[in-house]
Short mmCIF file of C-alpha atoms in Angstrom, two decimals:
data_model
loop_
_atom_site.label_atom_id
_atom_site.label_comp_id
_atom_site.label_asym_id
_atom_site.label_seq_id
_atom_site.Cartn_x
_atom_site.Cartn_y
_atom_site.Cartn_z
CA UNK A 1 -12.35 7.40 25.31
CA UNK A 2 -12.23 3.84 26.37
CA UNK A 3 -12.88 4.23 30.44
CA UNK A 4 -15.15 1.50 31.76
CA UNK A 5 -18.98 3.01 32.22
CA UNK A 6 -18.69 1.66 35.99
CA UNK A 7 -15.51 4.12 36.83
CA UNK A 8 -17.06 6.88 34.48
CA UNK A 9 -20.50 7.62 36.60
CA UNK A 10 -18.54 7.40 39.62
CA UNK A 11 -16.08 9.76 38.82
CA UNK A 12 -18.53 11.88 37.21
CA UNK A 13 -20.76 11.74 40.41
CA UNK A 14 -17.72 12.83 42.47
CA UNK A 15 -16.84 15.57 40.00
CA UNK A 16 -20.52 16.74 40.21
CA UNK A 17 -20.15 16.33 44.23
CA UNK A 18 -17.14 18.60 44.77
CA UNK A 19 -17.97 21.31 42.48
CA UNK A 20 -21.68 21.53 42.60
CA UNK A 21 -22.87 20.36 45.75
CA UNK A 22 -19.89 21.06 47.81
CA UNK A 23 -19.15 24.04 45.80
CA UNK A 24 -15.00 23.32 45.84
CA UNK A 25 -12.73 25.22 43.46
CA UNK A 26 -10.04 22.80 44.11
CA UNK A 27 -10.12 19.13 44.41
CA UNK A 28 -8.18 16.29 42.79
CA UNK A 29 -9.16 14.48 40.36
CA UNK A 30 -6.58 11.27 40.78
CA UNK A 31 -3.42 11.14 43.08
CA UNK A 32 -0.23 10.30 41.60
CA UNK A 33 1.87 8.14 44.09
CA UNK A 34 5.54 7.59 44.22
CA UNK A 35 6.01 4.54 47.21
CA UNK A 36 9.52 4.54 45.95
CA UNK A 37 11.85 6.25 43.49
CA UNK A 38 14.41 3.43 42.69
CA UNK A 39 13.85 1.90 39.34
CA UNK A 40 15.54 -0.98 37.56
CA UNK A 41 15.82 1.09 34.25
CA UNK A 42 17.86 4.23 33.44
CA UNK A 43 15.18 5.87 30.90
CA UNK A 44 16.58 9.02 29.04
CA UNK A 45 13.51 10.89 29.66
CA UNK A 46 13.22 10.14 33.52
CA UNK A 47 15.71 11.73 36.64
CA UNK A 48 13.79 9.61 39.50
CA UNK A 49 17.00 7.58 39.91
CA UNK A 50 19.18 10.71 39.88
CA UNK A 51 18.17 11.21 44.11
CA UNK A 52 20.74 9.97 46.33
CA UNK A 53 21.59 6.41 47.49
CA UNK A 54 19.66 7.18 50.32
CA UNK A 55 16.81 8.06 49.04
CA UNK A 56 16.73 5.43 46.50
CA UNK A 57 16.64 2.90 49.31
CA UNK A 58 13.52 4.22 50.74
CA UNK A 59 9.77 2.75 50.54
CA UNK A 60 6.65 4.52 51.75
CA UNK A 61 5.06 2.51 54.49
CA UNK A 62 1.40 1.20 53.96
CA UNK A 63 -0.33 2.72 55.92
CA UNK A 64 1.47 6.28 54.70
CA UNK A 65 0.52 5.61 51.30
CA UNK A 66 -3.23 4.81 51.84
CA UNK A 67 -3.52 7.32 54.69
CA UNK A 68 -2.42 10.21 51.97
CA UNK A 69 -4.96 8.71 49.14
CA UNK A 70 -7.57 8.98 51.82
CA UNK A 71 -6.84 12.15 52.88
CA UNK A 72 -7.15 13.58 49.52
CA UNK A 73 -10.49 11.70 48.51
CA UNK A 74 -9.33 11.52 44.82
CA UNK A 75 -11.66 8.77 42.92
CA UNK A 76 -8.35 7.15 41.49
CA UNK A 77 -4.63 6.69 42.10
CA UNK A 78 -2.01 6.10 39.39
CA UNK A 79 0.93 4.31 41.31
CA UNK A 80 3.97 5.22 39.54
CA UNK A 81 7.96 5.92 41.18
CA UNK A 82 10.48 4.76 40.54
CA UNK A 83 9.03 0.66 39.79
CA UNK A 84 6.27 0.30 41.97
CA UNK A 85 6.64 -3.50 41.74
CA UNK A 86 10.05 -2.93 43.44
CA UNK A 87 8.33 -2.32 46.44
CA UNK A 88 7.85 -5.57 48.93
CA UNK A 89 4.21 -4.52 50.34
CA UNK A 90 2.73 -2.81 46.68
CA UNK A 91 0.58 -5.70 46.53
CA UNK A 92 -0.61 -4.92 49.95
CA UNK A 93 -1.01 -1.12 48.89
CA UNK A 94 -3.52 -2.10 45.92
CA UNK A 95 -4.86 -4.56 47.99
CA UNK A 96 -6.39 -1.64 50.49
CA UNK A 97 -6.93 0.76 47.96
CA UNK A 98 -9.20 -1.55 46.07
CA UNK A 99 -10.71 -2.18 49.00
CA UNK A 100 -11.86 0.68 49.51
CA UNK A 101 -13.11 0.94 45.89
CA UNK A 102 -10.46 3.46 44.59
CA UNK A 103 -9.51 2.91 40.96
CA UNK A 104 -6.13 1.88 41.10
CA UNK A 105 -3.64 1.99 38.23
CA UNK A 106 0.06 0.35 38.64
CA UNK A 107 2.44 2.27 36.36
CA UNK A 108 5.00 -0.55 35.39
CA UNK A 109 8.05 -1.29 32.89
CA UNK A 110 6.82 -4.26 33.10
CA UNK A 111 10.23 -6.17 33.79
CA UNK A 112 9.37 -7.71 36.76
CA UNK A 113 5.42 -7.95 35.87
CA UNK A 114 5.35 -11.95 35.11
CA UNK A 115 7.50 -12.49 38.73
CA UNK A 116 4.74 -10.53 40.45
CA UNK A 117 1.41 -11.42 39.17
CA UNK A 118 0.05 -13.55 41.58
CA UNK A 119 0.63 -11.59 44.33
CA UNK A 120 -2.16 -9.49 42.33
CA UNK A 121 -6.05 -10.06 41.80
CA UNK A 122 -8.00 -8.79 39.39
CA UNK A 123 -10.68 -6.06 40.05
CA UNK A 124 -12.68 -3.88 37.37
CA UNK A 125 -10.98 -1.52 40.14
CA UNK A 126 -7.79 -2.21 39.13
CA UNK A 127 -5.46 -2.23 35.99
CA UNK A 128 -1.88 -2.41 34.86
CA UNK A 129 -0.19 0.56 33.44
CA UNK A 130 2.68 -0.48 31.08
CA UNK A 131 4.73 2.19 29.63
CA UNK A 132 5.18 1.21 26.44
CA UNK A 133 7.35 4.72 23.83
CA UNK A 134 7.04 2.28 21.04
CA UNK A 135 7.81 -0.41 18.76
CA UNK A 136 10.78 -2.71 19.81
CA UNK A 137 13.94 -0.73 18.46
CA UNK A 138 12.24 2.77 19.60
CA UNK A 139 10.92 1.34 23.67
CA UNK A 140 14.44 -0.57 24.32
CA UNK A 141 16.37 2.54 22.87
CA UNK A 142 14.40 4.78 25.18
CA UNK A 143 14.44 2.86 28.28
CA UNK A 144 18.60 2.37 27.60
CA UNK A 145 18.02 -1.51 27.63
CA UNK A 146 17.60 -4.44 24.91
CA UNK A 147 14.68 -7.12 25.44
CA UNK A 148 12.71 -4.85 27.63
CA UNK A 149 10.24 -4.32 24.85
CA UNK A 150 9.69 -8.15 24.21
CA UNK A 151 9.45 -8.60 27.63
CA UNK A 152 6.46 -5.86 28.41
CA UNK A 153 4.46 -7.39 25.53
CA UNK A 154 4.85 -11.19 27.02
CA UNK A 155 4.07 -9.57 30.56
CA UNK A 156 0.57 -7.55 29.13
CA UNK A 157 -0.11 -11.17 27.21
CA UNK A 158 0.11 -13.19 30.44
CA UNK A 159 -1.28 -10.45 32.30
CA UNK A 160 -4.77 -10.26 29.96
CA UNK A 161 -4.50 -13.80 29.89
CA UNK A 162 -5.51 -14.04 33.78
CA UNK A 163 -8.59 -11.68 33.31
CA UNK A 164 -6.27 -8.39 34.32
CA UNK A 165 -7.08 -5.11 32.78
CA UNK A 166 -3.99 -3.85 30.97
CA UNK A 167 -3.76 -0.40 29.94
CA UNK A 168 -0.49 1.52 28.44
CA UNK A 169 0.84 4.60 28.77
CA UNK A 170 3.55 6.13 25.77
CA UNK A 171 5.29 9.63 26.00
CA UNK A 172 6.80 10.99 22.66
CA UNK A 173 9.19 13.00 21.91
CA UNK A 174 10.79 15.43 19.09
CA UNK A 175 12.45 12.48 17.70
CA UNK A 176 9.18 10.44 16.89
CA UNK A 177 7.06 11.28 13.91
CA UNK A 178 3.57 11.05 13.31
CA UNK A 179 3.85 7.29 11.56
CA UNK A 180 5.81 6.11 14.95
CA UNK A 181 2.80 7.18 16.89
CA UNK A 182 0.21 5.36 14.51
CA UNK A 183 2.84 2.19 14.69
CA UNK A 184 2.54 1.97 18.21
CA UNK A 185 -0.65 3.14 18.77
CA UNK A 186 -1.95 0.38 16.29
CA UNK A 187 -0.13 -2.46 17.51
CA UNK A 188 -1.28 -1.60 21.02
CA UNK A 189 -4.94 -1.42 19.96
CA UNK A 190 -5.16 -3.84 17.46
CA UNK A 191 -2.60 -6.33 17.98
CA UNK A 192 -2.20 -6.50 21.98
CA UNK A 193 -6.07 -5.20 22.54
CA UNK A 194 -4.62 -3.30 25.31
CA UNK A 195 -7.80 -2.02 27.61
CA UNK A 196 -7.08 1.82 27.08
CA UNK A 197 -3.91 4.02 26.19
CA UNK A 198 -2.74 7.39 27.21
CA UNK A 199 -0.36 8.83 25.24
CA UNK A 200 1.69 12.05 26.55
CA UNK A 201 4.15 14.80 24.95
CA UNK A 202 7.14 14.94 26.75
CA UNK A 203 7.89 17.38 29.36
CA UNK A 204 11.50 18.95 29.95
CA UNK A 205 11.75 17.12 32.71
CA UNK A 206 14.74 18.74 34.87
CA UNK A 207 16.64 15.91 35.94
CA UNK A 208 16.29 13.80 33.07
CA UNK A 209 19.68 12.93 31.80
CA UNK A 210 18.54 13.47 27.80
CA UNK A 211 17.47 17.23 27.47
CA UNK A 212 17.47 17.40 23.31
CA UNK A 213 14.40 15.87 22.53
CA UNK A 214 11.91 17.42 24.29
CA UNK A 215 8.61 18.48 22.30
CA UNK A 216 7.26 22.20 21.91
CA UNK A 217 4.06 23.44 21.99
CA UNK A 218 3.60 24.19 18.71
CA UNK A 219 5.74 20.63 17.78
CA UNK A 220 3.17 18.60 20.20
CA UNK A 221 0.10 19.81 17.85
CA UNK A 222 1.56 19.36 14.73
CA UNK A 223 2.73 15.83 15.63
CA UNK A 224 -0.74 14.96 17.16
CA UNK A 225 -2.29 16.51 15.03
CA UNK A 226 -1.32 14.18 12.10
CA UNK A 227 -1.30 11.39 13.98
CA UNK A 228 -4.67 11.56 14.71
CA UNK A 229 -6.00 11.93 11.03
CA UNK A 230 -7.69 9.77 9.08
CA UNK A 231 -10.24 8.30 11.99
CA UNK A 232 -7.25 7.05 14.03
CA UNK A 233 -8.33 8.69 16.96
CA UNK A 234 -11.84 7.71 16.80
CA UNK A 235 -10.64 4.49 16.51
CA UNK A 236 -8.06 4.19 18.99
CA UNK A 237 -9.12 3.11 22.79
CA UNK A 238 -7.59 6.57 24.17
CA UNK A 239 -7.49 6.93 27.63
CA UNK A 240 -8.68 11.12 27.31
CA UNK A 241 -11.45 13.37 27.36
CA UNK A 242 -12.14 14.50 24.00
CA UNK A 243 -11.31 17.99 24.89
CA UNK A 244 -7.79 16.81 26.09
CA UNK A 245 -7.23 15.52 22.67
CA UNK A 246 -8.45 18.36 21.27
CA UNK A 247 -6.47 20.44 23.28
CA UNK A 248 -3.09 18.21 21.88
CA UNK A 249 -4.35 18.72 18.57
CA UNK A 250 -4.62 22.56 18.95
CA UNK A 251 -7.67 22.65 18.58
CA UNK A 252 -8.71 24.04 21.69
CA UNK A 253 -6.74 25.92 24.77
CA UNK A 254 -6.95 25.38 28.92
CA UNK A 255 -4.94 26.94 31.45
CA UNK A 256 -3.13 24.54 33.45
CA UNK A 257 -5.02 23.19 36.73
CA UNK A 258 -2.57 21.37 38.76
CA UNK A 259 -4.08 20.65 41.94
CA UNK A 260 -5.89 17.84 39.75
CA UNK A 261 -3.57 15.47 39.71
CA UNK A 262 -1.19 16.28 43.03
CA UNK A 263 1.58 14.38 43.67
CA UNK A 264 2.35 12.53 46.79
CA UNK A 265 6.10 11.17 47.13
CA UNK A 266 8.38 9.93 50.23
CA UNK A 267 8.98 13.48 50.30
CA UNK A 268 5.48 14.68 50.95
CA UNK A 269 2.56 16.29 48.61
CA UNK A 270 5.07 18.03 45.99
CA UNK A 271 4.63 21.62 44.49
CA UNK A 272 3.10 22.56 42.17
CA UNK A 273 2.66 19.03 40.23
CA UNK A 274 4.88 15.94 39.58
CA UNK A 275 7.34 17.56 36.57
CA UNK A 276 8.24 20.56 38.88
CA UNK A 277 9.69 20.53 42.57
CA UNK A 278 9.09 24.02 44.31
CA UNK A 279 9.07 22.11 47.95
CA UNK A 280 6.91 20.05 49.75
CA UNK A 281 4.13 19.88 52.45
CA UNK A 282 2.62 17.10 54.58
CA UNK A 283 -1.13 17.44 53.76
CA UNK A 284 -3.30 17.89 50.32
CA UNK A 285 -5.19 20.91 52.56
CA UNK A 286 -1.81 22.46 53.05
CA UNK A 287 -0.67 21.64 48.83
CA UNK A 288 -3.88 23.66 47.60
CA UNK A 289 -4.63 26.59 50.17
CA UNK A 290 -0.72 27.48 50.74
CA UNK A 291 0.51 27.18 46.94
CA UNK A 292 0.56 30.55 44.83
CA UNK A 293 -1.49 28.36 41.70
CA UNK A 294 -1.66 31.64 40.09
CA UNK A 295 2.00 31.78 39.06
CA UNK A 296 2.02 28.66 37.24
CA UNK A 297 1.06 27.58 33.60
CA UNK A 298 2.42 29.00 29.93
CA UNK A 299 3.49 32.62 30.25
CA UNK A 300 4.00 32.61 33.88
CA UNK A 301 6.70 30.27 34.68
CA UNK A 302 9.15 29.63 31.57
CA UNK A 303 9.26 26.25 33.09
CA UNK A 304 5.87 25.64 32.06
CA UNK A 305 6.66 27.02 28.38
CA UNK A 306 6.09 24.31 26.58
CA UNK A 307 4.06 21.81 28.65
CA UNK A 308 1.51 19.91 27.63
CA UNK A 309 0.94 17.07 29.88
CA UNK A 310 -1.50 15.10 31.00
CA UNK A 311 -1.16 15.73 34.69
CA UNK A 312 -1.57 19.79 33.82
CA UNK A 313 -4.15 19.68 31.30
CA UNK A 314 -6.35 16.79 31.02
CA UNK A 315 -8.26 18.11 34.66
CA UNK A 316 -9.28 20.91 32.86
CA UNK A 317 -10.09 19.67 29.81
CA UNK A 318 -12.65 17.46 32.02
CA UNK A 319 -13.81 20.15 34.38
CA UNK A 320 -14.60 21.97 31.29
CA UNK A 321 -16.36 19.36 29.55
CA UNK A 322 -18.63 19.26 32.88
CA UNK A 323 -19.54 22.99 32.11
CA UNK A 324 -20.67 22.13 28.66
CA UNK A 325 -23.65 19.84 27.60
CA UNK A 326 -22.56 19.50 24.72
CA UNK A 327 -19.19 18.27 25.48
CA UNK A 328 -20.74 15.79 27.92
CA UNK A 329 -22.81 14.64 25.54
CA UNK A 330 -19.81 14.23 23.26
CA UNK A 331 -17.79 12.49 25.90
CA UNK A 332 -20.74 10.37 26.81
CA UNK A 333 -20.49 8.54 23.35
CA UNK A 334 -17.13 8.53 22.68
CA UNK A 335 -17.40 6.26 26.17
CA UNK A 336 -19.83 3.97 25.53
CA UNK A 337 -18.34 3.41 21.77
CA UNK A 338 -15.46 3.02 23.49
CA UNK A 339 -16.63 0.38 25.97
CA UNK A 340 -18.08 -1.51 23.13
CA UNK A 341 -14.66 -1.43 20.59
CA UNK A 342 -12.55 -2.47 23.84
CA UNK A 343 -15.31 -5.77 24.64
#
C-alpha cells in the first residue's frame, strides 16, 4: 500500500478516535461526492448520465458540498460525478476542503485535466484520480471514445510534471484477463510512476447501459488472484489495505460495511452506498441511525450477490486490520515500503 505516512497516522488516529475513544460503531471512513452527474463521456459501465436533462444540468453549490463533508467528519473525500472538472467552482470546492486539511481526491477522465490545471495547487492533501480500465485499445473502447486514452496519459504527465500527486483508479470486468490487469497495472507503475492505484471489480451497476460483462464473485478472485502472482502485488503501488487485497484474492472474507464510504449526491446522502439507490436523506446522522444496514451485503439482498467493491469492502478490511496487531503490523510495512518504491 502506497498511502503517504502523513495521511496514514492521521487517518489511523481518527480511526482509533471514533472507535476507541468515542466508542462509535458507525463512522465514515471517506465521503464520496457527486457535485454533478453530467459527464462528457458515455462509459459502458456507468448510468450517471442516464438522469434527466434536468438533473444533468445541476451543480451542488459550495458551500452544500463542504457543509456535507463537514458534517460527516470523514478524514478524506473522493470527488467523483459525473466530471467533477465540469463543474465551474470545483476548484473552489478543493480549495476549502484542503483548507481544512481533508485529503481530497478528484476522480477525473482526464479530458479536460490539461484546460484546468492551474486553477489547481498542489497539496500533499490533494491528488488527481484518473480512471484509467487499461491500455489504449481497452480505456477508449470502454469509455465509447478514441484518443481519450492518449489524452489521460499526456494530462497525468503534465500533471506530475507541476509537482501534483496523480493517482489512478481501473475497474475490470469479465472481459479482461489476468495479463490485461498486469499490462495496465505495469505501465501505470512503472512507466507513468503514477503515485498509487486502486483497482476495482465491477459492480452490476443498474443503470449502466452494458449489463454482460459484469464480474462474479468467484470470477473477481480467480482473476485477481492471478494477477497478483508472481510478486506483482508486492510490487505494485496499490492503493489497499492488505486485507482488501486479500479479500479480492479470496483469501479472506468481510461482510459488507457501507456506512464507510457514504455517498453524498445533489440528491442528498444516498442509501445504502453509491452502486445502490434505496432513497435518500439530508444528513449522515439520519443515513446511519435510520437505514436497516442489516439487510444488506451477499445473501441478503441479491443485489449485493456478487459485489466486491471497494466502497463495500475495503472499510472493513481496515477496521479489521485495526483489531489485529498483526495485520497492523503488516499494513505498517507494506506502507512505508510503499512510500519508499513510490519516492
Amino acid at each position: 500500500m502506497a498511502m503517504p505516512l502523513r495521511q496514514t497516522i492521521r487517518v489511523a488516529t481518527y480511526l482509533f478516535n471514533q472507535k476507541v475513544v468515542r466508542k462509535r460503531d458507525k463512522f465514515p471512513l471517506i465521503v464520496e461526492l457527486e457535485p454533478l452527474f453530467a459527464c462528457n463521456l458515455k462509459c459502458e459501465g456507468c448510468g450517471k448520465i442516464q438522469h434527466p436533462a434536468g438533473v444533468l444540468k445541476q451543480r451542488m453549490p459550495v458551500a452544500q458540498a463542504v457543509g456535507a463533508v463537514l458534517e460527516s467528519g470523514a478524514p478524506m473525500v473522493s470527488i467523483a460525478g459525473g466530471e467533477p472538472l465540469m463543474h465551474p467552482q470545483i476548484d473552489e470546492i478543493v480549495r476549502q476542503l484542503v483548507e481544512r486539511k481533508k485529503f481530497v481526491f478528484l476522480c477525473t477522465n482526464a479530458v479536460l485535466l490539461r484546460k484546468k490545471l492551474d486553477k489547481f495547487t498542489p497539496s500533499p492533501y490533494f491528488a488527481f484520480t484518473v480512471h484509467i480500465d487499461g491500455l489504449r485499445e481497452r480505456h477508449d473502447e470502454s469509455v465509447a471514445k478514441e484518443g481519450v486514452f492518449d489524452e489521460a496519459v499526456e494530462a497525468i504527465k503534465e500533471a506530475k510534471r507541476r509537482g501534483f500527486r496523480v493517482t489512478t483508479n481501473s475497474t475490470f470486468f469479465n472481459t479482461d484477463t489476468p495479463q490485461t490487469i498486469i499490462e495496465v497495472l505495469d505501465y501505470l507503475n512503472d512507466d507513468l510512476q503514477v503515485d498509487e492505484m486502486m483497482v476495482s471489480p465491477a459492480f452490476a451497476y443498474e443503470k449502466a447501459p452494458d449489463q454482460e460483462h459484469f464480474l462474479g464473485v468467484e470470477q473477481t478472485r480467480e482473476l485477481f488472484k492471478k494477477a497478483f502472482a508472481g510478486g506483482n502485488r508486492r510490487r505494485w503501488r496499490l492503493n489497499h489495505s492488505p486485507l482488501f487485497l486479500d479479500f479480492l484474492e479470496g483469501k479472506a472474507d468481510f461482510p459488507c460495511t457501507a456506512w464507510g464510504i457514504p455517498n453524498y449526491s445533489l440528491f442528498g446522502w444516498q442509501r445504502p452506498c453509491y452502486l445502490m439507490s434505496d432513497g435518500y436523506v439530508p444528513t449522515y446522522r439520519q443515513l446511519v441511525e435510520d437505514t436497516d444496514w442489516d439487510k444488506y451485503g451477499r445473501g441478503k439482498d441479491p443485489r449485493c450477490d456478487n459485489c466486491m467493491a471497494h466502497c463495500g469492502y475495503e472499510p472493513t478490511a481496515v477496521l479489521a486490520t485495526m483489531d489485529s496487531l498483526k495485520e497492523s503490523l503488516r499494513a505498517a510495512r507494506e506502507t512505508v515500503g510503499g512510500s519508499r518504491s513510490a519516492s
